[in-house]
PDB file of C-alpha atoms in Angstrom:
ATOM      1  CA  UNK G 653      -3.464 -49.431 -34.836  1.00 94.00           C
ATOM      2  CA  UNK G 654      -4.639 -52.698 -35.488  1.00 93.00           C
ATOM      3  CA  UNK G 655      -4.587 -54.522 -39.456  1.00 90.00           C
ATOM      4  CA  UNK G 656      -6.915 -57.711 -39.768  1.00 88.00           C
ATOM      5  CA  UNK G 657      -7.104 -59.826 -43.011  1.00 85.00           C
ATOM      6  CA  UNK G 658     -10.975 -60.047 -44.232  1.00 82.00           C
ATOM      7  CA  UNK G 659      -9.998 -63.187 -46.264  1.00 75.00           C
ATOM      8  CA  UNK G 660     -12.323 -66.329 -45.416  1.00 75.00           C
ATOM      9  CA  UNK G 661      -9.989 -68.785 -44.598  1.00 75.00           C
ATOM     10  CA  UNK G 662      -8.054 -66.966 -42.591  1.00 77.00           C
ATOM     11  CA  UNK G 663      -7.816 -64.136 -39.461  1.00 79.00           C
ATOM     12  CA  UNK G 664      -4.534 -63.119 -39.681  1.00 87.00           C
ATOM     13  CA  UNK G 665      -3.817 -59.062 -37.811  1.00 88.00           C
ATOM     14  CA  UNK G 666      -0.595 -56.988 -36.581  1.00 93.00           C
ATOM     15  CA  UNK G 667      -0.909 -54.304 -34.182  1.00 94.00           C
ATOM     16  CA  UNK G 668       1.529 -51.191 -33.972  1.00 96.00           C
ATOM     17  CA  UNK G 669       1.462 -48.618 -31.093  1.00 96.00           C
ATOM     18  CA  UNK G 670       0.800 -44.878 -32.251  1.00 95.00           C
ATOM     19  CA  UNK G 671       2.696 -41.987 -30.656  1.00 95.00           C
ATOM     20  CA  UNK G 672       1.273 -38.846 -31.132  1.00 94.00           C
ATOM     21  CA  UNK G 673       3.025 -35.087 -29.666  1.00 92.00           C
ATOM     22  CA  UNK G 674       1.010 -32.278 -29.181  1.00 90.00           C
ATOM     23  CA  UNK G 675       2.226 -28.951 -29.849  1.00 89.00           C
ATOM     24  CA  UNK G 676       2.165 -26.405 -27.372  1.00 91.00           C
ATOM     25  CA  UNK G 677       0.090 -23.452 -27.693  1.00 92.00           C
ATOM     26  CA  UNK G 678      -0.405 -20.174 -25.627  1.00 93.00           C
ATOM     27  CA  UNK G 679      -3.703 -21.088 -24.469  1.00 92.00           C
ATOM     28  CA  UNK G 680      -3.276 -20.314 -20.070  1.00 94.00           C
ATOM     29  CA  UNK G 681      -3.204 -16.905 -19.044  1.00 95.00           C
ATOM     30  CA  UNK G 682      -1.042 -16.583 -16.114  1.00 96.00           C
ATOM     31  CA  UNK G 683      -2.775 -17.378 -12.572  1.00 96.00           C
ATOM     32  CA  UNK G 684      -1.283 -15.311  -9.505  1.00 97.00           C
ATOM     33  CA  UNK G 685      -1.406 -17.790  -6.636  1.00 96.00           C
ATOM     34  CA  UNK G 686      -3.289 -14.921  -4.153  1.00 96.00           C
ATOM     35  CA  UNK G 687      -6.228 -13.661  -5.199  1.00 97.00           C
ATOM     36  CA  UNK G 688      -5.679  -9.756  -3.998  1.00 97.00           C
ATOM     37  CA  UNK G 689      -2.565  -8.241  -1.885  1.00 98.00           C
ATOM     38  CA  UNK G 690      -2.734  -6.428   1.051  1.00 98.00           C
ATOM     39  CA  UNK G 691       0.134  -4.845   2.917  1.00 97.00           C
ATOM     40  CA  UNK G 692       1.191  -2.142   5.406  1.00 97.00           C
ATOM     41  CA  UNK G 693       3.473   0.707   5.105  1.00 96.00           C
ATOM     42  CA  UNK G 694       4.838   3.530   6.773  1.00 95.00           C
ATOM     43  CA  UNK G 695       3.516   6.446   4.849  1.00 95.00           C
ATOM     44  CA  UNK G 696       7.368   7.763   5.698  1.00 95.00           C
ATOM     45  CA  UNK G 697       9.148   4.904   4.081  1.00 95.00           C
ATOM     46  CA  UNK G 698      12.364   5.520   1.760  1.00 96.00           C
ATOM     47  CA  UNK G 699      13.429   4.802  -1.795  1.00 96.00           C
ATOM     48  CA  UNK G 700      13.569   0.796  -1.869  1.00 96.00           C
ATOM     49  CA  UNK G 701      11.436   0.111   1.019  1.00 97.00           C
ATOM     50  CA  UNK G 702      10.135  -3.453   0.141  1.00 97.00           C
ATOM     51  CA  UNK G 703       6.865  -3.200  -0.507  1.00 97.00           C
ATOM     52  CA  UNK G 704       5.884  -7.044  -1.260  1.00 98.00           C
ATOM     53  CA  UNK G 705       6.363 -10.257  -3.868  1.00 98.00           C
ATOM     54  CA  UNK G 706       3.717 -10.886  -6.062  1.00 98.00           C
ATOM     55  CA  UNK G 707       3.726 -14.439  -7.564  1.00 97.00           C
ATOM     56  CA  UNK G 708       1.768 -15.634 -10.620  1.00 97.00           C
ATOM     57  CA  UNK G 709       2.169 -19.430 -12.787  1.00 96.00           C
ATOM     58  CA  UNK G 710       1.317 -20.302 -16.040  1.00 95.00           C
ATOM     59  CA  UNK G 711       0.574 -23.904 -17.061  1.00 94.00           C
ATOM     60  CA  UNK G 712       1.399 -23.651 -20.864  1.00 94.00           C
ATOM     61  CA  UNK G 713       5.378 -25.007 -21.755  1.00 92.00           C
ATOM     62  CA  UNK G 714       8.295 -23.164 -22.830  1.00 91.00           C
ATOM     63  CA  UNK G 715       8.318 -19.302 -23.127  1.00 93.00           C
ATOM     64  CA  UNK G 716       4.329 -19.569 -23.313  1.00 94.00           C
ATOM     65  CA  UNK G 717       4.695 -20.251 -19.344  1.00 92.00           C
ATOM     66  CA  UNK G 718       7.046 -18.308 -18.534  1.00 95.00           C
ATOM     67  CA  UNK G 719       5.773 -15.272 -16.696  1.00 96.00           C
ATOM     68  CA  UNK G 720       6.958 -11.269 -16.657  1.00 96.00           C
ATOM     69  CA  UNK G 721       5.533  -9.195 -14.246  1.00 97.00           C
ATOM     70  CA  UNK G 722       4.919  -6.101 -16.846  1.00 97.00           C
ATOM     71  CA  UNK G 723       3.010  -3.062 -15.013  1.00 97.00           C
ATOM     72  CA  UNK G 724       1.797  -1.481 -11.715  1.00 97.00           C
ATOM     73  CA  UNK G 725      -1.757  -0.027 -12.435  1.00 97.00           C
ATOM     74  CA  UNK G 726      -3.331   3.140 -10.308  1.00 95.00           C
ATOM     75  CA  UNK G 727      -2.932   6.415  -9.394  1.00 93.00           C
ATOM     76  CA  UNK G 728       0.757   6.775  -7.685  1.00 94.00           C
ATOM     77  CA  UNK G 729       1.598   3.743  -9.299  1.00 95.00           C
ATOM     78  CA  UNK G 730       5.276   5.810 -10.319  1.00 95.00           C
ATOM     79  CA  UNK G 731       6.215   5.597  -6.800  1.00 96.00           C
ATOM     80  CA  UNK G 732       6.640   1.766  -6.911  1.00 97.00           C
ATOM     81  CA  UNK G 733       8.977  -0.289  -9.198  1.00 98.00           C
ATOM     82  CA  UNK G 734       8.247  -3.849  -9.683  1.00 98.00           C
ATOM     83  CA  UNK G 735      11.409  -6.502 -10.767  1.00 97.00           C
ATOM     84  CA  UNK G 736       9.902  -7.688 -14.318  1.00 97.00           C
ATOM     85  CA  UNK G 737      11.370 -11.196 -13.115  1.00 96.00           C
ATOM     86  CA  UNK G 738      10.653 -11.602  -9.298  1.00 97.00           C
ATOM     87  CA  UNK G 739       7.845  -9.872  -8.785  1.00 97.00           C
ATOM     88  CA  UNK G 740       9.397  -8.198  -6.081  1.00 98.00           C
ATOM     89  CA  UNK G 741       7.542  -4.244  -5.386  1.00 98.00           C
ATOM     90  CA  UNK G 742       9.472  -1.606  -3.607  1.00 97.00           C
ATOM     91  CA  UNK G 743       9.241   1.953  -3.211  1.00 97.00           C
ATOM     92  CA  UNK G 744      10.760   3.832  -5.651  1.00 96.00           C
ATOM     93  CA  UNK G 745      11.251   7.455  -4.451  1.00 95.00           C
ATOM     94  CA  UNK G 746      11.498   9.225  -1.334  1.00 94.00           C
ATOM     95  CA  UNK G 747       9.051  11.747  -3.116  1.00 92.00           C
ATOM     96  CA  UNK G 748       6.303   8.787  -3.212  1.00 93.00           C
ATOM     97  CA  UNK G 749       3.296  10.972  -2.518  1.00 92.00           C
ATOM     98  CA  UNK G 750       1.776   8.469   0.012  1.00 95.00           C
ATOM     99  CA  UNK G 751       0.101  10.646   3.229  1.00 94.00           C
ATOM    100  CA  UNK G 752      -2.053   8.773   5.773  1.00 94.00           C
ATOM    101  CA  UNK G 753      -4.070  12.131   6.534  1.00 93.00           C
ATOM    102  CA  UNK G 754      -5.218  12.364   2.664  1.00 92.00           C
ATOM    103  CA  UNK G 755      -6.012   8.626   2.503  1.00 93.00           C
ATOM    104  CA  UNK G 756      -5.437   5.432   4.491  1.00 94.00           C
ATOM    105  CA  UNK G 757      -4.908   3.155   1.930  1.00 95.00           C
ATOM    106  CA  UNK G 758      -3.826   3.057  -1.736  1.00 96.00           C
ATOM    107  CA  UNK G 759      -5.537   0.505  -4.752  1.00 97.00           C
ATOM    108  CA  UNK G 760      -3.382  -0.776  -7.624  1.00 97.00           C
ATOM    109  CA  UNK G 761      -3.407  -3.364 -10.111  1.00 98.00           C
ATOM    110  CA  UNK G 762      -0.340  -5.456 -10.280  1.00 98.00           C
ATOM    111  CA  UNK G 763      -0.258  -6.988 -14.280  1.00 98.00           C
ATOM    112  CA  UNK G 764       1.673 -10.216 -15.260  1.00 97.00           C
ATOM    113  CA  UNK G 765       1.928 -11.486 -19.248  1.00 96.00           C
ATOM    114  CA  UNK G 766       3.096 -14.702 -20.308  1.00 95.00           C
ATOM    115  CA  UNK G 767       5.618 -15.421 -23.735  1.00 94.00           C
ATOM    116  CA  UNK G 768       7.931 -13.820 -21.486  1.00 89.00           C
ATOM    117  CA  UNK G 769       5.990 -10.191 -20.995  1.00 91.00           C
ATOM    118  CA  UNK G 770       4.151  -9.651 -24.442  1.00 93.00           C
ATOM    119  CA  UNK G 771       1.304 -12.760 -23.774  1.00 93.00           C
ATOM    120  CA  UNK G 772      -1.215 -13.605 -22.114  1.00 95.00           C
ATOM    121  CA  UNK G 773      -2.511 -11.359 -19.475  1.00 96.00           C
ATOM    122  CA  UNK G 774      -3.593 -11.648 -15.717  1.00 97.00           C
ATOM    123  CA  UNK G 775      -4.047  -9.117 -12.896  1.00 97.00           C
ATOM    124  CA  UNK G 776      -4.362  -8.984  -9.151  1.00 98.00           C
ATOM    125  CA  UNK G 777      -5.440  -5.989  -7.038  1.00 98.00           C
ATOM    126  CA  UNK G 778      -2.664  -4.950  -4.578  1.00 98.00           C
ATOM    127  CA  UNK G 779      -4.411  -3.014  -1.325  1.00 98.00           C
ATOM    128  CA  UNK G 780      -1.652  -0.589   0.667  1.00 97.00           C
ATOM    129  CA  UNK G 781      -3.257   0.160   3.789  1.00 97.00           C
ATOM    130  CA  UNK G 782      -1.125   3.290   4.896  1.00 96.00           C
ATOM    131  CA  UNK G 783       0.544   3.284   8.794  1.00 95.00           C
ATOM    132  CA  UNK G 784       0.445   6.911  10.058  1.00 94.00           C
ATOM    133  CA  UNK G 785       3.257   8.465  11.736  1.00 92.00           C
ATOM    134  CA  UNK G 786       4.286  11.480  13.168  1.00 91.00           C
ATOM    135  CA  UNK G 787       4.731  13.943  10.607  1.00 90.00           C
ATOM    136  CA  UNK G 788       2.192  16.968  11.428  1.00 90.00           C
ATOM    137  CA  UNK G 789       2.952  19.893  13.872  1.00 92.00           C
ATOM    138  CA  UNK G 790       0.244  20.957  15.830  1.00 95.00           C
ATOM    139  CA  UNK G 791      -1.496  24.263  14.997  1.00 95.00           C
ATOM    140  CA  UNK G 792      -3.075  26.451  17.399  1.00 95.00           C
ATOM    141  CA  UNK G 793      -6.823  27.889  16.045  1.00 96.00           C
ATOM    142  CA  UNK G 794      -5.639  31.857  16.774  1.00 95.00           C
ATOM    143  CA  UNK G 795      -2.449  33.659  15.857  1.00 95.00           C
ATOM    144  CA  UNK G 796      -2.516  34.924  19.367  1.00 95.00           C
ATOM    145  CA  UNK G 797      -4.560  35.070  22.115  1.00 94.00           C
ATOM    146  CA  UNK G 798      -5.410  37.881  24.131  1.00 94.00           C
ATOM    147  CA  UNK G 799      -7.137  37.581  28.285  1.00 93.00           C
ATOM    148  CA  UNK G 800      -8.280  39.984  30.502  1.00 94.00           C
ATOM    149  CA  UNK G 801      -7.718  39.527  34.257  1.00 91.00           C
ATOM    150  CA  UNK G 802     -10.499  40.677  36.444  1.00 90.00           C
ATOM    151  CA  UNK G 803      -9.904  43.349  38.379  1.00 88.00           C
ATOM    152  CA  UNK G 804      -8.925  41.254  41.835  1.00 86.00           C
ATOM    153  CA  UNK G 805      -6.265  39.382  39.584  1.00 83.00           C
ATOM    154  CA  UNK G 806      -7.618  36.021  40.546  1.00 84.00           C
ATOM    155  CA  UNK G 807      -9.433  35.244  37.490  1.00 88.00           C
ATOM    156  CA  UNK G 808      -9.728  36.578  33.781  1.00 91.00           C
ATOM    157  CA  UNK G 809     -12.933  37.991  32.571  1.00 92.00           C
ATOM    158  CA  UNK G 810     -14.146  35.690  30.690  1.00 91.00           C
ATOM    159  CA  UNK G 811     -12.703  32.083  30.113  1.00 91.00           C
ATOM    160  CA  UNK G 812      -9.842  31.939  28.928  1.00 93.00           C
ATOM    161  CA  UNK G 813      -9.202  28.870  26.053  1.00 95.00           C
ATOM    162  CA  UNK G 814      -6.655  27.842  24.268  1.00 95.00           C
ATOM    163  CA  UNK G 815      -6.614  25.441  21.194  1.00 96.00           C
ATOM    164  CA  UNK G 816      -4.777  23.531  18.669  1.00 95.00           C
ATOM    165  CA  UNK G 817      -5.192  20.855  16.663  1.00 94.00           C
ATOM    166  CA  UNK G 818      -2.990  18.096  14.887  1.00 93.00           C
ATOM    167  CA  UNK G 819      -3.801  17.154  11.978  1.00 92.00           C
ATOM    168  CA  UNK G 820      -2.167  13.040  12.152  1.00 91.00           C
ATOM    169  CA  UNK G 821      -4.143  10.427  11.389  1.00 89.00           C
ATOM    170  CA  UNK G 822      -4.395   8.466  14.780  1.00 89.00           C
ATOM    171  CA  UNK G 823      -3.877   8.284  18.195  1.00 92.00           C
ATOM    172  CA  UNK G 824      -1.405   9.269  20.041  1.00 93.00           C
ATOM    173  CA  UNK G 825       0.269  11.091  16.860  1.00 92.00           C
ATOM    174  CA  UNK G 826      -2.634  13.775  17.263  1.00 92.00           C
ATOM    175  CA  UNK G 827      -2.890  14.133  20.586  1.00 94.00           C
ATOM    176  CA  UNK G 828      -2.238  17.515  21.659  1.00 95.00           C
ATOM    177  CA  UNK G 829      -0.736  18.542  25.356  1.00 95.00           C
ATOM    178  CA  UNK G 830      -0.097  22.017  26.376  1.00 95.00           C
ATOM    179  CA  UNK G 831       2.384  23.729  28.786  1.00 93.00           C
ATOM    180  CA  UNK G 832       3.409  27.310  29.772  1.00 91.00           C
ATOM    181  CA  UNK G 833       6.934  27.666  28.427  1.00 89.00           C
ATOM    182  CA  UNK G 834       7.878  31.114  29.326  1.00 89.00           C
ATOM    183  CA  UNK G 835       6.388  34.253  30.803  1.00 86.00           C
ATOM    184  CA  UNK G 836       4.841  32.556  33.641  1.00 87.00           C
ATOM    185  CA  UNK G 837       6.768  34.327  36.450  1.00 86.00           C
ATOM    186  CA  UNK G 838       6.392  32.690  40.264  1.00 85.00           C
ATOM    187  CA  UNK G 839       3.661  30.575  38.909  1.00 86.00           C
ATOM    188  CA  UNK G 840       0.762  32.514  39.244  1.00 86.00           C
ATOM    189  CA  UNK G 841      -0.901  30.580  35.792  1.00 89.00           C
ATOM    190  CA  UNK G 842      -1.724  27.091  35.499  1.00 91.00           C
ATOM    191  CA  UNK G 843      -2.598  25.681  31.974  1.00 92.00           C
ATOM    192  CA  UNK G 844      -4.531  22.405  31.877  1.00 94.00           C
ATOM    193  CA  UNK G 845      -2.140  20.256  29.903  1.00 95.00           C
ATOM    194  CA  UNK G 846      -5.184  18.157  28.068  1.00 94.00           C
ATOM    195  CA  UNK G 847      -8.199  20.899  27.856  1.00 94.00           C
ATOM    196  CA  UNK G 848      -5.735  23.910  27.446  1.00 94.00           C
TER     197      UNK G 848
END
């Protein structure tokens, strides 16, 4: 600030330097530094499994940036627990609900606040894309099956099939292969193994 005399005679001034502080206010959401998560997970795994970390700043000072990660948004979102202060997602049951045959991957919405959890809020889309594993028995398509040899015994009368199906996801958890386990005395049947 600078003070000048107006007088005629004289141009006499002082200066003084001016401070000024500027309050803080909430004004920044929180920013998560990805802009969507996507990870991959048995659809077997345990009770604290680590899922991921989820990160998010917030410019603003003091409490206004400091972040709380405050909610897991979508449909299982139960079967995760998120630390409110790391940001760190694992599973939280063994009774999860996630089952590669019924979906391949999972959608939630991961929510951070600032003031410490009641502010400002931000979310990011978290993406679980499901591994499959072996966790279905095969099923054969008939209770029993029933062939008729022909009446030289070299063949049956008409062809005789048999089929079952597994219901896993991928390859090579459903692949089926067959064998004769009992009843087939001196080898007189042979079972294709892939086309049963």
């Amino acid at each position: 600030i600078v003070a000048q005399e107006l007088g005629p005679a004289t141009n006499l001034s002082t200066s003084v330097n001016v401070t000024v502080y500027l309050n803080d206010v909430n004004d920044n959401p929180p920013t998560f530094l990805e802009e969507s998560y996507e990870v991959e997970l048995a659809e077997n795994a345990t009770a604290g499994t680590r899922v991921v970390q989820v990160k998010a700043e917030d410019v603003d000072t003091g409490i206004f940036g400091k972040v709380q990660y405050t909610a897991i948004l979508g449909y299982l979102n139960t079967s995760l627990h998120m630390d409110p202060r790391t940001g760190i997602i694992t599973v939280a049951t063994n009774n999860h609900g996630f089952d590669r045959e019924a979906m391949p991957d999972v959608k939630f919405l991961i929510e951070a606040r600032d003031n410490d959890g009641i502010g400002n809020r931000a979310t990011v889309p978290l993406t679980i894309k499901l591994l499959d594993v072996n966790d279905e028995t095969p099923e054969f398509e008939r209770p029993i099956y029933e062939f008729i040899l022909a009446a030289n015994l070299k063949n049956f009368t008409s062809p005789a099939i048999i089929k079952a199906v597994d219901k896993d996801a991928e390859p090579p958890n459903n692949i089926v292969r067959y064998e004769l386990d009992i009843g087939n005395y001196e080898n007189k049947f042979v079972l294709n193994e892939i086309t049963g």
